């Protein structure tokens, strides 16, 4: 088992000191290589769940184990390192560094940790997403679909244990969205990575081996 | 897990800066403009120090000099010279201030008698004779009664080379003019041009009597390997063992001579440095504002970095790298700019600088600039850096990056400003060489920033009133005015930064002329007969009655006749008062104290205080003294003099009045209005104590027009050759002319500050408009014309300009009044013209600069604005 969530709660303090519970008693087990889609309406807690899984936020209570390690008790530094080694994130808005080329964007997470083969590995990743020709282009010179493919390459270049995707096709037109989704699933299949994606798109969700619906902070 | 390569973070930081060229360029220009004046000044100071260091031997004309106000005794001199190493060469020099006359005019001069090898270093260059060697010197001056004079004397007396002048009792032929004198200093301000005679001819003038204050010098050229400091100390010990007039011999080596000459320029440099600091401060405000907005815009990139595995510390480090790079680049730009400013300073301060002075940019100045640029940019932006804490990568999932409010506790906010305060204080103290002045400057700057910042905040709150929609259908003008006020309100940090930059700049450009105007007004009042026209000194006691008689014939009265008795303060409350002259003082206060302690004092006594004096502490001096009563005499001290050397009411002072020990107790402190130009003294004795001590007298004549001044000056010099006369009116004009130059240099720095302030306005206006592209675009789509939007921007910056101008002027008036009250005995006059021009000028500049900064963006079509947004 790659991911084990047990009795997970997340609440936020309101301005009037009341608490609002966004996630309530979530339980989830995900196997290695499995693809899981989390669907739900806006405000159901999807993004909050993703930020907890990415180690970008801390749960209020419960357990969140990734690769048999409880990430909620890790120090900030350890968590940063764990994320850099094990978690690939794909954002809806791509979030590429505007001043770096496609190749530099992809090699960035490798260079940050002194990987001597960063250049080569980034080139391979770009090749995998079919953008070898565009490696010297800056984000503003790429289309939306190309930008998302670069973001996917950046997420997979570290060979993560789990790939987290937040509405990966949400900012793309239908045709481009399908192309990007095809690429994503192909990559997951060939590399054996685990994928957990959050989406509104039912077609995209149906391509996953398991679908979960989040409603008012609980799985239904 | 490995770490990133050493160059990874710096290169990433650089890439980001290059990608944000607009921000980087404006940040650099902002900071560079502030630093440029500062760096130019530092190079100027370094050049002056280096020049004085290099030429100190030429300034003294020797390695070592012994000075005495009485002729050296042979026995004393041979005892002192026995301490000198073998192969030491020596020469003699005499100098005194006296009057010189042509057929119909007289002038005060510094008469100098030289011989043989003078100067050992450097060369006197004559207009006709060129550079003079020691052999030529003997031939040229010794042969007959010849004199070399400074060219300005020929101009003053309307004479030419080949004509005669009368010095004392003898006529001398002007054989040449001195066009270069390595020993010339700027301390005499050209009030008393120098005249050289042969040493042997000095006697013929009849001035080397006890009636004149003559300085006798023995100059030495010692072998190169001699340790001058050790030798000086050894001779000083020997002098200390002497008694009588021999104990008053002073020894000076060339290093000290250079320092003495540089002192006046040092004071001016101190103040120039402080004014230049304001430019740095204004530039810092602009840089911090730009950086704050840059950071806010880059929260997304920081979040992405963190989501990819960067720690918060690494994110901080990358920003620190960026600030360091920008600071260094700004310093490099400032160095280039300073090369343009540097040549202006010697041009403006020509009269104060030694001949042959040239400016050079020293390597140490460049390093200083780079360090200041890097550290300055970090320190200025430190309060903004804490905002990085607001960056949360999880917001990448929510799309409101950096949107949440950052709750910064007050202690953390104050702490983040502390390095800026400490750095400002450190640089101010270092620049002013004074703990008191440096601290007062930072205190005043802080007060000004807090007061003006508070005023700006209040204005913005009040501006809310004008940003409400009026009832009915408002005109386009009213709408634009409302929008302008609303913009001011919502972008408070930008508005306050602009306001501060403009108000501080206005304060500075208004403050300097405001103080100067008051002083000028006071010293230049022709109708004020209390200010003397002629000032007479070196009057011998037996000449007083005759002088009164001569003046009575001219229907004039000699006023303020004051005796002057020379003495030394040996002990205070039984403790030795002398100071170690070998120690180099670190602050101006210590330097001044050492100067005071090391010099002979001029004491006086009078039965009642003059109009320009008032007692501020203690009681009036007793009018008579009983030597047999066994109680100390009573003295009055000028309050600031007492403060400088740490004396207070009740202190017991032991004076050596020409080998008679006199004890005196401080019974009052006086405030003296020095700009009255009346004879005043730091130390006044009660009558009856010094009456029998050898004294010379001072006196003044008032209410004379120019021709009468000239006539009387000539009359006095012909009747009393030893009496020196200063034309006070001419001196005041001369001092004002010199002050004009100083003021011009200070204004140059002040204008640099206002320029730095305008760059801040330009940067903020440009940034604000770019940040509001979307709204401006919408306004255009909704039908607003270019002129309407331009009007809105102009209203915004006109409001800022006019209010900043008014508050800046008000602050400068308060500050100038305070300074006038504290330093210049309340000489203050509001020059409304300066205030009016400042307010109008700053408002016009604010509107102009804002229009310039925003014009291009405002003119672009709504379509392109839409695309870029």
Coordinates of N, CA and C in Angstrom, one line a residue, chain B residues 27 284-285 287-289 291-292 295 313 316 319-320 323-324 374-389 406 408 412-423:
Chain B
X27 N 14.9 49.9 -9.6 CA 15.5 49.7 -8.3 C 16.9 50.2 -8.3
X284 N 16.3 54.8 -0.6 CA 15.9 53.6 0.2 C 14.4 53.4 0.2
X285 N 13.7 54.5 0.5 CA 12.2 54.5 0.6 C 11.7 53.9 -0.8
X287 N 13.3 52.3 -3.1 CA 13.8 50.9 -3.4 C 12.9 49.9 -2.6
X288 N 12.6 50.3 -1.3 CA 11.8 49.4 -0.5 C 10.4 49.2 -1.1
X289 N 9.9 50.3 -1.6 CA 8.5 50.3 -2.1 C 8.5 49.4 -3.4
X291 N 10.6 47.1 -4.2 CA 10.9 45.7 -3.8 C 9.6 45.0 -3.2
X292 N 8.9 45.8 -2.4 CA 7.7 45.2 -1.8 C 6.7 44.8 -2.9
X295 N 8.0 41.7 -4.6 CA 7.8 40.5 -3.8 C 6.4 40.0 -4.0
X313 N 13.7 28.9 3.8 CA 15.0 29.5 4.0 C 15.6 29.7 2.7
X316 N 14.1 32.6 1.0 CA 14.7 33.8 1.6 C 16.0 34.1 1.0
X319 N 16.0 35.6 -2.4 CA 15.7 37.0 -2.4 C 16.8 37.8 -1.9
X320 N 17.5 37.3 -0.9 CA 18.7 38.0 -0.4 C 19.8 38.1 -1.5
X323 N 18.7 40.9 -3.7 CA 18.9 42.2 -3.2 C 20.4 42.6 -3.2
X324 N 21.3 41.6 -2.9 CA 22.7 41.8 -2.9 C 23.1 42.2 -4.4
X374 N 25.2 46.9 -1.3 CA 24.7 45.6 -1.0 C 24.0 45.6 0.4
X375 N 24.7 46.2 1.4 CA 24.2 46.2 2.8 C 22.9 47.1 2.8
X376 N 23.1 48.3 2.2 CA 22.0 49.2 2.2 C 20.7 48.7 1.6
X377 N 20.8 48.0 0.5 CA 19.6 47.4 -0.1 C 19.0 46.4 0.8
X378 N 19.8 45.6 1.4 CA 19.3 44.5 2.3 C 18.6 45.2 3.5
X379 N 19.2 46.1 4.1 CA 18.7 46.7 5.3 C 17.4 47.5 5.0
X380 N 17.4 48.2 3.9 CA 16.2 49.0 3.5 C 15.0 48.0 3.3
X381 N 15.3 46.9 2.7 CA 14.2 46.0 2.3 C 13.9 45.0 3.4
X382 N 14.6 45.0 4.5 CA 14.4 44.0 5.5 C 13.0 44.0 6.1
X383 N 12.4 45.2 6.3 CA 11.0 45.2 6.8 C 10.1 44.5 5.9
X384 N 10.4 44.6 4.6 CA 9.5 44.0 3.6 C 9.7 42.5 3.5
X385 N 10.9 42.1 3.8 CA 11.3 40.7 3.6 C 10.4 39.7 4.4
X386 N 9.9 40.3 5.6 CA 9.1 39.4 6.5 C 7.8 39.0 5.8
X387 N 7.5 39.7 4.7 CA 6.3 39.3 3.9 C 6.4 37.9 3.3
X388 N 7.6 37.5 3.1 CA 7.7 36.1 2.5 C 7.0 35.1 3.4
X389 N 6.9 35.4 4.7 CA 6.2 34.5 5.5 C 4.7 34.2 5.1
X406 N -1.1 39.2 6.4 CA 0.1 38.8 7.2 C 0.0 39.5 8.6
X408 N 1.6 40.6 11.5 CA 3.0 40.8 12.0 C 2.9 41.5 13.3
X412 N 7.8 42.5 16.0 CA 8.6 42.0 14.9 C 8.8 43.1 13.8
X413 N 7.7 43.9 13.7 CA 7.8 45.1 12.8 C 8.9 46.1 13.2
X414 N 8.9 46.4 14.5 CA 9.9 47.3 15.0 C 11.3 46.7 14.9
X415 N 11.4 45.4 15.2 CA 12.7 44.7 15.1 C 13.2 44.8 13.6
X416 N 12.3 44.7 12.7 CA 12.8 44.6 11.3 C 13.3 46.0 10.8
X417 N 12.9 47.1 11.5 CA 13.4 48.4 11.2 C 14.7 48.7 11.9
X418 N 15.0 47.9 12.9 CA 16.1 48.2 13.8 C 17.5 48.2 13.0
X419 N 17.8 47.3 12.2 CA 19.0 47.3 11.4 C 19.2 48.6 10.6
X420 N 18.0 49.1 10.1 CA 18.0 50.3 9.3 C 18.4 51.5 10.2
X421 N 17.8 51.5 11.3 CA 18.1 52.6 12.3 C 19.5 52.6 12.7
X422 N 20.0 51.3 13.0 CA 21.4 51.2 13.5 C 22.4 51.6 12.4
X423 N 22.1 51.2 11.2 CA 23.0 51.5 10.1 C 23.0 53.0 9.8

